[in-house]
mmCIF file of C-alpha atoms and ligand atoms in Angstrom:
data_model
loop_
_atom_site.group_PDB
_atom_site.id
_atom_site.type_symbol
_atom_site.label_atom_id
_atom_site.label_comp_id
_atom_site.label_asym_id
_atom_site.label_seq_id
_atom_site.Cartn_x
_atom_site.Cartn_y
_atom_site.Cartn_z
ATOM 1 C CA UNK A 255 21.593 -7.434 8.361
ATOM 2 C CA UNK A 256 21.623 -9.587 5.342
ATOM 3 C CA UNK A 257 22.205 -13.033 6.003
ATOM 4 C CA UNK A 258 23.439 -15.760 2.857
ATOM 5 C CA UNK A 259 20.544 -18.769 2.810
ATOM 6 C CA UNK A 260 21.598 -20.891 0.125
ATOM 7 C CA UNK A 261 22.190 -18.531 -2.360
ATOM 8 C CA UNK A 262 19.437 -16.169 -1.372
ATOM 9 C CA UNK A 263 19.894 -13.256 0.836
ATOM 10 C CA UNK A 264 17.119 -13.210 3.756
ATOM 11 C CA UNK A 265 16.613 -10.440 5.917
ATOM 12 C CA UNK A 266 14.942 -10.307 9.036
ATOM 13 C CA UNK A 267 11.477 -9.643 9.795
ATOM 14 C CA UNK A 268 10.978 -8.857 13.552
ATOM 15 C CA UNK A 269 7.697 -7.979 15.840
ATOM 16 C CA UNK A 270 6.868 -8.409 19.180
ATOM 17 C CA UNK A 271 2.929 -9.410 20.042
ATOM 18 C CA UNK A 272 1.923 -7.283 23.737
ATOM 19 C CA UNK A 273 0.275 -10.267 25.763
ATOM 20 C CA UNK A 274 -2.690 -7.866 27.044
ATOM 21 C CA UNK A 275 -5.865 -9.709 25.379
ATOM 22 C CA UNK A 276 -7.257 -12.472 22.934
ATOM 23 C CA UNK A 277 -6.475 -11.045 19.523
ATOM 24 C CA UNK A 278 -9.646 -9.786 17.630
ATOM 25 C CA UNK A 279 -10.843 -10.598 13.867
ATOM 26 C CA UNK A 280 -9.098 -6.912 12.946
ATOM 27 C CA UNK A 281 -5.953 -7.715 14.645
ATOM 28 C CA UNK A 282 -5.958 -11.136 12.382
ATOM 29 C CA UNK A 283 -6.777 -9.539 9.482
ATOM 30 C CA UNK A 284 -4.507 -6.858 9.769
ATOM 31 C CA UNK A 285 -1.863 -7.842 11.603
ATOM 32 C CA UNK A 286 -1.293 -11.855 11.956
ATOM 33 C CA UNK A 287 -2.217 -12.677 8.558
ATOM 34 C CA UNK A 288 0.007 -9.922 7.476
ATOM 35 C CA UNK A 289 3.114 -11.026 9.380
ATOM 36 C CA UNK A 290 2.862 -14.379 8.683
ATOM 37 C CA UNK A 291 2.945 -13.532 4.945
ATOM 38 C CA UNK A 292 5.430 -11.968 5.453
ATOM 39 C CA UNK A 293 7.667 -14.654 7.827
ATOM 40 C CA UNK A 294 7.350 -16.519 3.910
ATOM 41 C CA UNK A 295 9.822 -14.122 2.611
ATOM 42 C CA UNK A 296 11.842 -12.841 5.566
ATOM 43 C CA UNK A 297 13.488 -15.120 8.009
ATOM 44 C CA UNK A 298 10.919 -13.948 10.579
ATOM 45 C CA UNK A 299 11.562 -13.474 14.491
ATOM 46 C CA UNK A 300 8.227 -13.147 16.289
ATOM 47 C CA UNK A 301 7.722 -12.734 19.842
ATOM 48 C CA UNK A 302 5.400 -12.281 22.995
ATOM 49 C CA UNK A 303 6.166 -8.671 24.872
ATOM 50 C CA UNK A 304 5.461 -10.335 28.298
ATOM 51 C CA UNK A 305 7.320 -6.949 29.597
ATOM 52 C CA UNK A 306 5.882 -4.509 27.739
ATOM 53 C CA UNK A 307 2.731 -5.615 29.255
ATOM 54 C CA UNK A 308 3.921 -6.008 32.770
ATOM 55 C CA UNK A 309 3.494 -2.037 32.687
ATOM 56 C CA UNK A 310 -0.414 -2.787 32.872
ATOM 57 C CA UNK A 311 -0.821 -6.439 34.124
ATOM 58 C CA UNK A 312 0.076 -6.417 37.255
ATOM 59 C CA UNK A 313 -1.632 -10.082 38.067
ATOM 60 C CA UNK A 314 0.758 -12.848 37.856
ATOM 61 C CA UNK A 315 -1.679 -15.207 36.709
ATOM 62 C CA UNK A 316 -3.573 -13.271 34.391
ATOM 63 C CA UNK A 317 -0.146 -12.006 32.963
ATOM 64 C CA UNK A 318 0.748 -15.947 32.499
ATOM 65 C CA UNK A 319 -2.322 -16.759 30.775
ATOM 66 C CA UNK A 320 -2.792 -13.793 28.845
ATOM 67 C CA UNK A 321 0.832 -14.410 27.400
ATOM 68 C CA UNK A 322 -0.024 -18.501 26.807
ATOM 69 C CA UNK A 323 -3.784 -17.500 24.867
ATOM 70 C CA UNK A 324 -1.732 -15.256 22.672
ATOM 71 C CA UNK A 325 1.006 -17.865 21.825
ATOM 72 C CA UNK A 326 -1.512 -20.112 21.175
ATOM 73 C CA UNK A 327 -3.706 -17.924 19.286
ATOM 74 C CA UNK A 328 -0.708 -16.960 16.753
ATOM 75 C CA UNK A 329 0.298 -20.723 16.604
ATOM 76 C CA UNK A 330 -3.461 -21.661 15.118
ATOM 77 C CA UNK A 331 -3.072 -18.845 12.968
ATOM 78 C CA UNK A 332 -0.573 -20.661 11.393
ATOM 79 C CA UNK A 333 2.661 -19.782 12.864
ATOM 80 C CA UNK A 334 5.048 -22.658 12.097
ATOM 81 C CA UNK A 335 7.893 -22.411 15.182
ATOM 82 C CA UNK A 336 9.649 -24.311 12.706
ATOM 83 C CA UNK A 337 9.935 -21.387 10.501
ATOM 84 C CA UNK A 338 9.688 -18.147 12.908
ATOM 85 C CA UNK A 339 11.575 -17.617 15.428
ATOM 86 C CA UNK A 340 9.141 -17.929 18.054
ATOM 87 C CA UNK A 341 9.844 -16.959 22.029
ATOM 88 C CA UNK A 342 8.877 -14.503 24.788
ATOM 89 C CA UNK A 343 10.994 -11.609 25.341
ATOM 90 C CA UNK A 344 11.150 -12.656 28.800
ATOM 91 C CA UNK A 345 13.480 -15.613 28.039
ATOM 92 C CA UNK A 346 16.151 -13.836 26.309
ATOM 93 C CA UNK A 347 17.469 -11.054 29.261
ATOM 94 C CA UNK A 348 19.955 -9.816 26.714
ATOM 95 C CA UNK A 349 17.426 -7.794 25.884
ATOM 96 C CA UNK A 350 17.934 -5.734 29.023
ATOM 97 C CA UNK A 351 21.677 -6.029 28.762
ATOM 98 C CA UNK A 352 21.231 -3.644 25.241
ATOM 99 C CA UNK A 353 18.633 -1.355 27.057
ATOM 100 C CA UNK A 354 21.238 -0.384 29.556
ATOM 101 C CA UNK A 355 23.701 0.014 26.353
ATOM 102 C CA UNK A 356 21.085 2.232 24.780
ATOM 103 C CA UNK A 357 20.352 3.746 27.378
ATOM 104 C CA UNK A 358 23.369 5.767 27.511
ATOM 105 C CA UNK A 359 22.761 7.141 23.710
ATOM 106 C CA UNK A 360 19.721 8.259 24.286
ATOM 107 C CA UNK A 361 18.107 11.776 25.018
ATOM 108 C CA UNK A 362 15.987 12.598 28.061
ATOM 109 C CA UNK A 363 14.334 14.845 25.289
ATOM 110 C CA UNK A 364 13.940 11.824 22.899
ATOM 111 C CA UNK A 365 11.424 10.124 25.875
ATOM 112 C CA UNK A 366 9.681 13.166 26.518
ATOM 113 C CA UNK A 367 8.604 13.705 23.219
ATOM 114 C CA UNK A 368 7.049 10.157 22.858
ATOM 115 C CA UNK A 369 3.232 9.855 22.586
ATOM 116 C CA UNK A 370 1.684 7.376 24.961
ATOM 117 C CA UNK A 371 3.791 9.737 27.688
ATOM 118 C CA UNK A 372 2.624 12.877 26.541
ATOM 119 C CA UNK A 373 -0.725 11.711 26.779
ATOM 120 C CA UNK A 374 -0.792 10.744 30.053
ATOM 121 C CA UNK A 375 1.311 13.875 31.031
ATOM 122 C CA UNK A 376 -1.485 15.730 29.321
ATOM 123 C CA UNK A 377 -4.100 13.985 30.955
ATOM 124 C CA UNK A 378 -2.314 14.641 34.065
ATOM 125 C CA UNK A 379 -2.475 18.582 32.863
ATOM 126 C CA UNK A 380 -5.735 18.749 31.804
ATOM 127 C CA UNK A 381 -7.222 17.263 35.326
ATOM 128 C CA UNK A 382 -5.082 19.275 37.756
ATOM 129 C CA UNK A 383 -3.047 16.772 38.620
ATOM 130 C CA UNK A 384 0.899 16.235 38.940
ATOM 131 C CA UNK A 385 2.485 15.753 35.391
ATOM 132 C CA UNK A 386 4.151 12.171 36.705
ATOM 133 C CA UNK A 387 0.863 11.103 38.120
ATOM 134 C CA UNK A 388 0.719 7.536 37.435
ATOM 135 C CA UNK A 389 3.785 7.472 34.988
ATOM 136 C CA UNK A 390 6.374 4.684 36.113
ATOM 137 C CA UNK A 391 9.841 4.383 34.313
ATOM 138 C CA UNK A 392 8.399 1.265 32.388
ATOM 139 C CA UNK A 393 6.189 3.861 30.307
ATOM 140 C CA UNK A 394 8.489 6.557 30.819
ATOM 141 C CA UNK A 395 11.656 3.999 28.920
ATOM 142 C CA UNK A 396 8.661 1.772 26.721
ATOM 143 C CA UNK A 397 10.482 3.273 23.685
ATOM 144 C CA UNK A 398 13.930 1.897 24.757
ATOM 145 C CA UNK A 399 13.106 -1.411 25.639
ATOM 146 C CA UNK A 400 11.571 -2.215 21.777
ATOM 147 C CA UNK A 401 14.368 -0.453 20.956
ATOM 148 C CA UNK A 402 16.882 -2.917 22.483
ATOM 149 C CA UNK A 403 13.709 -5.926 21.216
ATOM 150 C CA UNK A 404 14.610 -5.200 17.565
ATOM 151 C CA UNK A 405 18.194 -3.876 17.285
ATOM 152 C CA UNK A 406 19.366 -7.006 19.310
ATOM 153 C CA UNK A 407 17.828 -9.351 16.301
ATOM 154 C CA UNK A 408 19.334 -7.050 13.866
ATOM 155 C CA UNK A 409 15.724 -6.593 12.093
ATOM 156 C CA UNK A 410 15.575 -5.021 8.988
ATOM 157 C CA UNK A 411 11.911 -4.655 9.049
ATOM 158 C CA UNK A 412 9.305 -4.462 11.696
ATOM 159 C CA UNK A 413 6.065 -5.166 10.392
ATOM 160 C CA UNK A 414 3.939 -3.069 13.163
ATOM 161 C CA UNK A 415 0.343 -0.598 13.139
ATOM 162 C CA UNK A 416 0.467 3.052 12.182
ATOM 163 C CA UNK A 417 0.389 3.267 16.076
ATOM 164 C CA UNK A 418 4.053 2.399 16.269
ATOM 165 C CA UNK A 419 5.807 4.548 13.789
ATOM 166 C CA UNK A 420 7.010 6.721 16.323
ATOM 167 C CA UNK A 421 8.562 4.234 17.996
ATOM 168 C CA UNK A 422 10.362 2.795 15.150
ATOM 169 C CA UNK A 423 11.676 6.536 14.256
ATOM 170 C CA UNK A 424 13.186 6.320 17.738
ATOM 171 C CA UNK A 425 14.929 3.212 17.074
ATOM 172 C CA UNK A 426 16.356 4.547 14.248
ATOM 173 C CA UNK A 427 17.472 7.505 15.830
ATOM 174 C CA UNK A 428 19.040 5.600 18.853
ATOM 175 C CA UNK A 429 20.891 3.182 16.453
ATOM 176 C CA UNK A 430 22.069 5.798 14.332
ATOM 177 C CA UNK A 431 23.759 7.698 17.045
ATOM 178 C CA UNK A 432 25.477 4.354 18.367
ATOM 179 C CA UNK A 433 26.497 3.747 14.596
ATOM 180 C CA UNK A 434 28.099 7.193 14.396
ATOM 181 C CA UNK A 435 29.588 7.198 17.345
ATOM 182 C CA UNK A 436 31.734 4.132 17.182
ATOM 183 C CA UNK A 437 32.139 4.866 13.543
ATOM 184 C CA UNK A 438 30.506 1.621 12.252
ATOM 185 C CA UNK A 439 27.545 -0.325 11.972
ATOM 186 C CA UNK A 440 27.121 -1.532 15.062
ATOM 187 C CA UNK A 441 23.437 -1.867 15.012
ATOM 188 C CA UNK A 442 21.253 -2.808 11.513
ATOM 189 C CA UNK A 443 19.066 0.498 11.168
ATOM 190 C CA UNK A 444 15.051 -1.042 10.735
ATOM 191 C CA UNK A 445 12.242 -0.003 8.865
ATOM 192 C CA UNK A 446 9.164 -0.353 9.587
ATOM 193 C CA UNK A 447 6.164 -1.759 7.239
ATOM 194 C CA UNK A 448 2.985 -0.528 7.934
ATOM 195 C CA UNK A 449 -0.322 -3.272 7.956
ATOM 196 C CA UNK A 450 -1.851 -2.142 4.958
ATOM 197 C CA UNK A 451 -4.996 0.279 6.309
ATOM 198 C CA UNK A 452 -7.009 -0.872 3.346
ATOM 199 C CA UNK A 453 -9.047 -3.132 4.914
ATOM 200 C CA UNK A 454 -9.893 -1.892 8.084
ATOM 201 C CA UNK A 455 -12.612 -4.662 9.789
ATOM 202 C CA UNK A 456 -15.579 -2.926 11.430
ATOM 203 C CA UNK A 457 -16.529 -4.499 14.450
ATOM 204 C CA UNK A 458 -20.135 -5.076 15.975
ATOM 205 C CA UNK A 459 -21.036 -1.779 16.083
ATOM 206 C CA UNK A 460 -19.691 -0.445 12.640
ATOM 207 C CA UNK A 461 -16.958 1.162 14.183
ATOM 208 C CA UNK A 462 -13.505 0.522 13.658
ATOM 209 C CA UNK A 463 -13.390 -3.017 15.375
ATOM 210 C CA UNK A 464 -10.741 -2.207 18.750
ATOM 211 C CA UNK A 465 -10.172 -2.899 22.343
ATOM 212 C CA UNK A 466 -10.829 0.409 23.060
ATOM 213 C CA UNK A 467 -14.300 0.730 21.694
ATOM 214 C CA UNK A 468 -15.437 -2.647 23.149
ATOM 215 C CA UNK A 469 -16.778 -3.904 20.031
ATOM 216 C CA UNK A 470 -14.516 -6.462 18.744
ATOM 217 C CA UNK A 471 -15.605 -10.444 17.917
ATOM 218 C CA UNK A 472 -12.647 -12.195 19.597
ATOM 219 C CA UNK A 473 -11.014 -14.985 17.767
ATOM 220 C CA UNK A 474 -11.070 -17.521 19.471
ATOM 221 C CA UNK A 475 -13.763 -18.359 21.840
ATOM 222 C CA UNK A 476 -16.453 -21.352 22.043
ATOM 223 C CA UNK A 477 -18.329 -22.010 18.828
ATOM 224 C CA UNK A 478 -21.630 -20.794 20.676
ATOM 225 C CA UNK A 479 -20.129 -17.818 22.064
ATOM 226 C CA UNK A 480 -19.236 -16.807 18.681
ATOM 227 C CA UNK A 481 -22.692 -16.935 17.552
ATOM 228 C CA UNK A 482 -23.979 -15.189 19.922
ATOM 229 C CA UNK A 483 -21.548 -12.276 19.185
ATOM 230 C CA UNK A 484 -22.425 -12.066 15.471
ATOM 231 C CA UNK A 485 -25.657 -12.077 16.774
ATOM 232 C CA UNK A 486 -24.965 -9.140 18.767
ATOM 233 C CA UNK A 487 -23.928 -7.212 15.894
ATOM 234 C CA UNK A 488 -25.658 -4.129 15.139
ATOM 235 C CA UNK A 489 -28.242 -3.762 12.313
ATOM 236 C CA UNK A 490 -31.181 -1.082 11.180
ATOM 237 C CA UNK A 491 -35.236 -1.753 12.159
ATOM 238 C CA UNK A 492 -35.858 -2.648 8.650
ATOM 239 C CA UNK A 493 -38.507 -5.254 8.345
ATOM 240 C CA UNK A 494 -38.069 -8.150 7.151
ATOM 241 C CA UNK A 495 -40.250 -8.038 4.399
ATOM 242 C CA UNK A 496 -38.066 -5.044 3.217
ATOM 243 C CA UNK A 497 -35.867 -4.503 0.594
ATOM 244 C CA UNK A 498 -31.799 -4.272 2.327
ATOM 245 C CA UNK A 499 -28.615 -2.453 1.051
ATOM 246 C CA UNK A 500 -26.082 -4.471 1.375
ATOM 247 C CA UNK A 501 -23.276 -1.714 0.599
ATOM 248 C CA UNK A 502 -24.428 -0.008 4.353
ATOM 249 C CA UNK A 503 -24.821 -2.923 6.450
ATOM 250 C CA UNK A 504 -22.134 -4.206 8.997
ATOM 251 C CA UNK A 505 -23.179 -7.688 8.628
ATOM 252 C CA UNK A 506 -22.384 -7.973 4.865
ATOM 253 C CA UNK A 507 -19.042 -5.654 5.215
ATOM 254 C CA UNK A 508 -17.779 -8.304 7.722
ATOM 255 C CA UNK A 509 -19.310 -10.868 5.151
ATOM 256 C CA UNK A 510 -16.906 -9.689 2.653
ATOM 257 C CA UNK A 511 -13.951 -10.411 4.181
ATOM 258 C CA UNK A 512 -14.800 -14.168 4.641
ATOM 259 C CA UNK A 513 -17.088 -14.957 1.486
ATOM 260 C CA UNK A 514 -16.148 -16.091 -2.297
ATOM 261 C CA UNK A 515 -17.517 -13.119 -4.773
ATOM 262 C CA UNK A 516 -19.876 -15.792 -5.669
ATOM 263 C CA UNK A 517 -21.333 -16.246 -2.003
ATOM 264 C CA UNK A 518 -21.499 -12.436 -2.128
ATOM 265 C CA UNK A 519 -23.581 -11.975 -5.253
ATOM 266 C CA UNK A 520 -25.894 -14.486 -3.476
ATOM 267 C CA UNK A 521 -26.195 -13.003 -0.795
ATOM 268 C CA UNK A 522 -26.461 -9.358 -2.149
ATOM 269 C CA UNK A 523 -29.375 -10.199 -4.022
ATOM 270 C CA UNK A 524 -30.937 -11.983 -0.792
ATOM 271 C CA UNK A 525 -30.942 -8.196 0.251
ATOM 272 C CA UNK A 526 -32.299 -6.627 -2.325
ATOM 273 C CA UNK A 527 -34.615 -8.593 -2.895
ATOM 274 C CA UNK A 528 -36.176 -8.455 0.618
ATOM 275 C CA UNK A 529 -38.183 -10.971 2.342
ATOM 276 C CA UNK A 530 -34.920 -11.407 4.724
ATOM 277 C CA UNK A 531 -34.145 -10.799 8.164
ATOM 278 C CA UNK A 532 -31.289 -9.826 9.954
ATOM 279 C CA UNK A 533 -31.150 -13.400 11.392
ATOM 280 C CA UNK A 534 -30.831 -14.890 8.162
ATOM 281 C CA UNK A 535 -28.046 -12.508 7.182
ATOM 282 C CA UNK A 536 -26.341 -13.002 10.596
ATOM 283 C CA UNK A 537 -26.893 -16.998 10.321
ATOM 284 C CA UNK A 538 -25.091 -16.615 7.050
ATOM 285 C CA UNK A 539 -22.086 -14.701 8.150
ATOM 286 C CA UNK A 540 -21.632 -17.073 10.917
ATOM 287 C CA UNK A 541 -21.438 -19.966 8.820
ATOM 288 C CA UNK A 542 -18.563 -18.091 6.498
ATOM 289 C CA UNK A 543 -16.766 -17.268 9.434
ATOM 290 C CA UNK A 544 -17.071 -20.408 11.764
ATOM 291 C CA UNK A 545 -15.990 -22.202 8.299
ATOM 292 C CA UNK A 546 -12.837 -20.690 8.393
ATOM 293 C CA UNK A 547 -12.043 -20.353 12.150
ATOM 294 C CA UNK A 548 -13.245 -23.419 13.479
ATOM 295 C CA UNK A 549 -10.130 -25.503 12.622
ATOM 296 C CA UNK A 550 -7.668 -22.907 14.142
ATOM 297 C CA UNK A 551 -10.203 -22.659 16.501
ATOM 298 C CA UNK A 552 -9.597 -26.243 17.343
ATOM 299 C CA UNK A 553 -5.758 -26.292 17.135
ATOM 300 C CA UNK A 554 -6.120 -22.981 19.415
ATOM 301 C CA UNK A 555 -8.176 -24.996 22.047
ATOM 302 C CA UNK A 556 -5.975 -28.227 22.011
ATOM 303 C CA UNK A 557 -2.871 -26.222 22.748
ATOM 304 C CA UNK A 558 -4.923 -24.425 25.618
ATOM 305 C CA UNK A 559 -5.649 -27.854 26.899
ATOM 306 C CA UNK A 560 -2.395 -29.401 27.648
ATOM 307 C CA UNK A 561 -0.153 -26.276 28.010
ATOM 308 C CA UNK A 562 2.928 -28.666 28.042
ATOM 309 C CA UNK A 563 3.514 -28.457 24.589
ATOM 310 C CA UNK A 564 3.420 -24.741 24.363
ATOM 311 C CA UNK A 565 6.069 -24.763 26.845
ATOM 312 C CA UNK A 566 7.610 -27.039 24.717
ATOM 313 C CA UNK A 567 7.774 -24.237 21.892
ATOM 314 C CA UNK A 568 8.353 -21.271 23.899
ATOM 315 C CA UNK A 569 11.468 -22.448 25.548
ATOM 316 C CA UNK A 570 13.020 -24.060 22.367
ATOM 317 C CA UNK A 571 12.432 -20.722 20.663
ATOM 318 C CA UNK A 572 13.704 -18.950 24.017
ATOM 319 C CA UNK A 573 16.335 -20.887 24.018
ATOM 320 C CA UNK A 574 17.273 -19.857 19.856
ATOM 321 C CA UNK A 575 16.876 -16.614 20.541
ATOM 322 C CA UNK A 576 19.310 -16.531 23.439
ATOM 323 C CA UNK A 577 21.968 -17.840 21.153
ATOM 324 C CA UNK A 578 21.398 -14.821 18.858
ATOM 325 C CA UNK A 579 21.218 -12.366 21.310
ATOM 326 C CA UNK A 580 24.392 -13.387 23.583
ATOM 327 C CA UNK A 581 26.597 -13.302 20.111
ATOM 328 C CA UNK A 582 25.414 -10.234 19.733
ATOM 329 C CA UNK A 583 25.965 -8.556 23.265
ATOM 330 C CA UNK A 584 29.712 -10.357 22.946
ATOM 331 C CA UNK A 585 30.166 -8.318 19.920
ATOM 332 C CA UNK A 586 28.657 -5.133 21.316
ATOM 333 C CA UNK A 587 30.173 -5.686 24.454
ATOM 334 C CA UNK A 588 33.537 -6.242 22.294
ATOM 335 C CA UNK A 589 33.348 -3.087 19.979
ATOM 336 C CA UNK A 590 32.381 -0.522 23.036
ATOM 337 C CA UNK A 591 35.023 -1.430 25.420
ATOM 338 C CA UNK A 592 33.336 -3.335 27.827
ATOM 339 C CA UNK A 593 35.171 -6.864 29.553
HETATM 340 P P1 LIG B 812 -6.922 -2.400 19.268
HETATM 341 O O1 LIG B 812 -7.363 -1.203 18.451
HETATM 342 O O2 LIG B 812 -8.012 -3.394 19.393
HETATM 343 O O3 LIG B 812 -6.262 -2.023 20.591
HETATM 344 P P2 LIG B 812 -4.254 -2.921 18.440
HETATM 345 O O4 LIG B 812 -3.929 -1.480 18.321
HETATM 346 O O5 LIG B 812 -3.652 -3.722 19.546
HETATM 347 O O6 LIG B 812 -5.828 -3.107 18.437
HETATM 348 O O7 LIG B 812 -3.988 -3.634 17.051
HETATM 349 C C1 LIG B 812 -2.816 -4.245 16.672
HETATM 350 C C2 LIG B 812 -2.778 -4.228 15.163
HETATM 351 O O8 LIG B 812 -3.911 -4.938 14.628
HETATM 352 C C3 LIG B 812 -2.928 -2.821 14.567
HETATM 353 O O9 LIG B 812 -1.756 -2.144 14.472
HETATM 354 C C4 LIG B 812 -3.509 -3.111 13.198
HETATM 355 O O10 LIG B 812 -2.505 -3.446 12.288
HETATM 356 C C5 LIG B 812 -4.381 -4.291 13.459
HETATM 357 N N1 LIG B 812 -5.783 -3.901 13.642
HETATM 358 C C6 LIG B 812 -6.390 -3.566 14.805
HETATM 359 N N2 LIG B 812 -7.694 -3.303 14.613
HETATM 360 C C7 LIG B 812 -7.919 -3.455 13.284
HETATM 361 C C8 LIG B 812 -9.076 -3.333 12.449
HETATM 362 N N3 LIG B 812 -10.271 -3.027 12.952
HETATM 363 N N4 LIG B 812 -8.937 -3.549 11.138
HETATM 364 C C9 LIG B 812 -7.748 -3.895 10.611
HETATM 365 N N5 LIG B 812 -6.620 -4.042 11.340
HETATM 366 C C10 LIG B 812 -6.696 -3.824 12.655
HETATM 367 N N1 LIG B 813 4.937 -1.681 21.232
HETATM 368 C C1 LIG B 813 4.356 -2.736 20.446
HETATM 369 C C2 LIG B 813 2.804 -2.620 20.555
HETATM 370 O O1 LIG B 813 2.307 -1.976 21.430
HETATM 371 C C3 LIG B 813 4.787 -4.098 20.923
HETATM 372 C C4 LIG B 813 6.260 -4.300 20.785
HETATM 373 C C5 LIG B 813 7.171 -4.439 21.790
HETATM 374 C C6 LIG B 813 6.962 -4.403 19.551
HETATM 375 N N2 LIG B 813 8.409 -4.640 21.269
HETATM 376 C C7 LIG B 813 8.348 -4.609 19.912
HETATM 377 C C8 LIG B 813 6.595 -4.328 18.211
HETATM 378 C C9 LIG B 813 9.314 -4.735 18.939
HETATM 379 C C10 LIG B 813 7.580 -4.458 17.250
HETATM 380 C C11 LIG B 813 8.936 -4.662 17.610
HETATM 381 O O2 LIG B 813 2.118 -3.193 19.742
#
């Protein structure tokens, strides 16, 4: 929905961050960074999927720390609470009022078909097991509830990973058939807008840097903790007196991303011309990285220090985001014959 600012129209950019793990250098790259470009254009609604990820964290505490370290961690990215809508989707339980309304307009078929089921259906399958084996209705209606996340902020766009087209193509559909039904727009149909895959950051062992291959360098942990995790990174048994491409090396891809072209060239010759060790080349990456994360670094740890103020920001923006989403279950509630 198009909203007047001034006398510029501003549409809404809306994602919500899964508190299930520090965020990684590729999630930065390609996802924070993005978003928060994009929160410069878009009047941007972020926000922590605290219930999303109660379908795997089960531990209270864990759950409540996990969902601080990632508020924090987008905050020293540069998220300006001032500017972004910033709250957890906890806080604003009109969010399950409009996945009940959804509900009701959506196909059993339409759940069955979506992937992170039908992979654990087909896991189920493939292992002898029952189908429903370990499938609760929190996976079963996942596609629903970030349904009911972005058509209650009316989002135009969802800037999300490849991962999540499906789920976006559901929304669609859902609102769509609410639209049509009542013979109006009722809900603001989104798009989604895909994290460019151009730069996809390799992680320590050259693979795609994920969770799921264990080989990511977190953002934010202590300075010699980082070091020792760019140590870690993998590299050939050339000597050091030998002469190094830099074009196959996962030190100097990662290098990339953080140095000038000019601390490149310098470093690409260091390479060919040999006499340099891994060390060297890992010492040098460090310092290009630690250069730029060390003072979000530092606004990361001082908000993990005194947790007040984090509170402070999470329940202002909860408390925004409430006022949203109750106008628009009145209106909903309104236009569909309910109270
Ligand atoms: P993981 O693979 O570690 O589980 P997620 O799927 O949670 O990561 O990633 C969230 C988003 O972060 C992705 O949709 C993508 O936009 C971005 N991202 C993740 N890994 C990388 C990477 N190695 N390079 C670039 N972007 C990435
Ligand atoms: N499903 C998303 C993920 O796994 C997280 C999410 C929940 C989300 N609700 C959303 C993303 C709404 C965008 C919009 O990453």
């Amino acid at each position: 929905m198009e909203r007047v600012v001034g006398n510029m129209h501003q549409k809404v950019s809306l994602t919500g961050i899964k508190p299930t793990g520090m965020p990684h250098l590729g999630n930065y790259l390609g996802a924070i960074k993005p978003a928060l470009e994009l929160a410069e254009k878009y009047r941007a609604r972020y926000f922590i999927a605290d219930y999303h990820a109660l379908n795997t964290i089960r531990d209270p505490k864990m759950l409540r720390d996990l969902t601080y370290e990632v508020a924090a961690a987008w905050l020293a990215c540069g998220l300006n609470p001032d500017d972004v809508l910033f709250y957890r989707q906890s806080d604003v339980p009109e969010t399950f009022e409009l996945s009940t309304i959804i509900m009701a307009f959506t196909s059993k078929g339409l759940m069955n078909r979506a992937h992170a089921y039908k992979a654990v259906v087909q896991a189920n399958e493939e292992n002898g097991k029952d189908t429903d084996y370990g499938v609760n209705m929190g996976l079963y209606t996942y596609p629903v509830l970030m349904a009911a996340d972005i058509l209650l902020f009316d989002a135009d766009v969802v800037p999300v990973g490849k991962d999540q087209k499906q789920h976006l193509e559901m929304t669609a559909d859902i609102a769509q058939t609410i639209n049509s039904n009542y013979g109006k727009t009722l809900l603001t149909i989104p798009e989604a807008i895909f994290h460019s895959t151009g730069q996809v950051v390799q992680g320590l062992d050259g693979r795609k840097m994920s969770k799921s291959y264990n080989n990511t360098i977190p953002l934010f942990v202590p300075e010699k903790k980082f070091r020792k995790i760019i140590n870690s990174i993998v590299t050939n048994s050339q000597a050091v007196e030998e002469s190094k491409d830099p074009e196959v090396c996962n030190v100097f891809s990662l290098y990339r991303l953080f140095a000038s072209e000019e601390q490149q060239e310098t470093l690409a010759a260091r390479y060919r011309e040999g006499g340099m060790g891994w060390g060297e080349a890992k010492g040098a990456l460090f310092d290009v990285m630690n250069a730029q994360i060390s003072p979000m670094r530092d606004v990361y740890n001082s908000l993990m220090a005194d947790k007040s103020q984090l509170d402070a920001i999470l329940k202002t923006g909860g408390e925004k985001a409430r006022d949203i989403a109750a106008q628009k279950i009145a209106f909903l509630r309104k236009e569909i014959g309910l109270g």
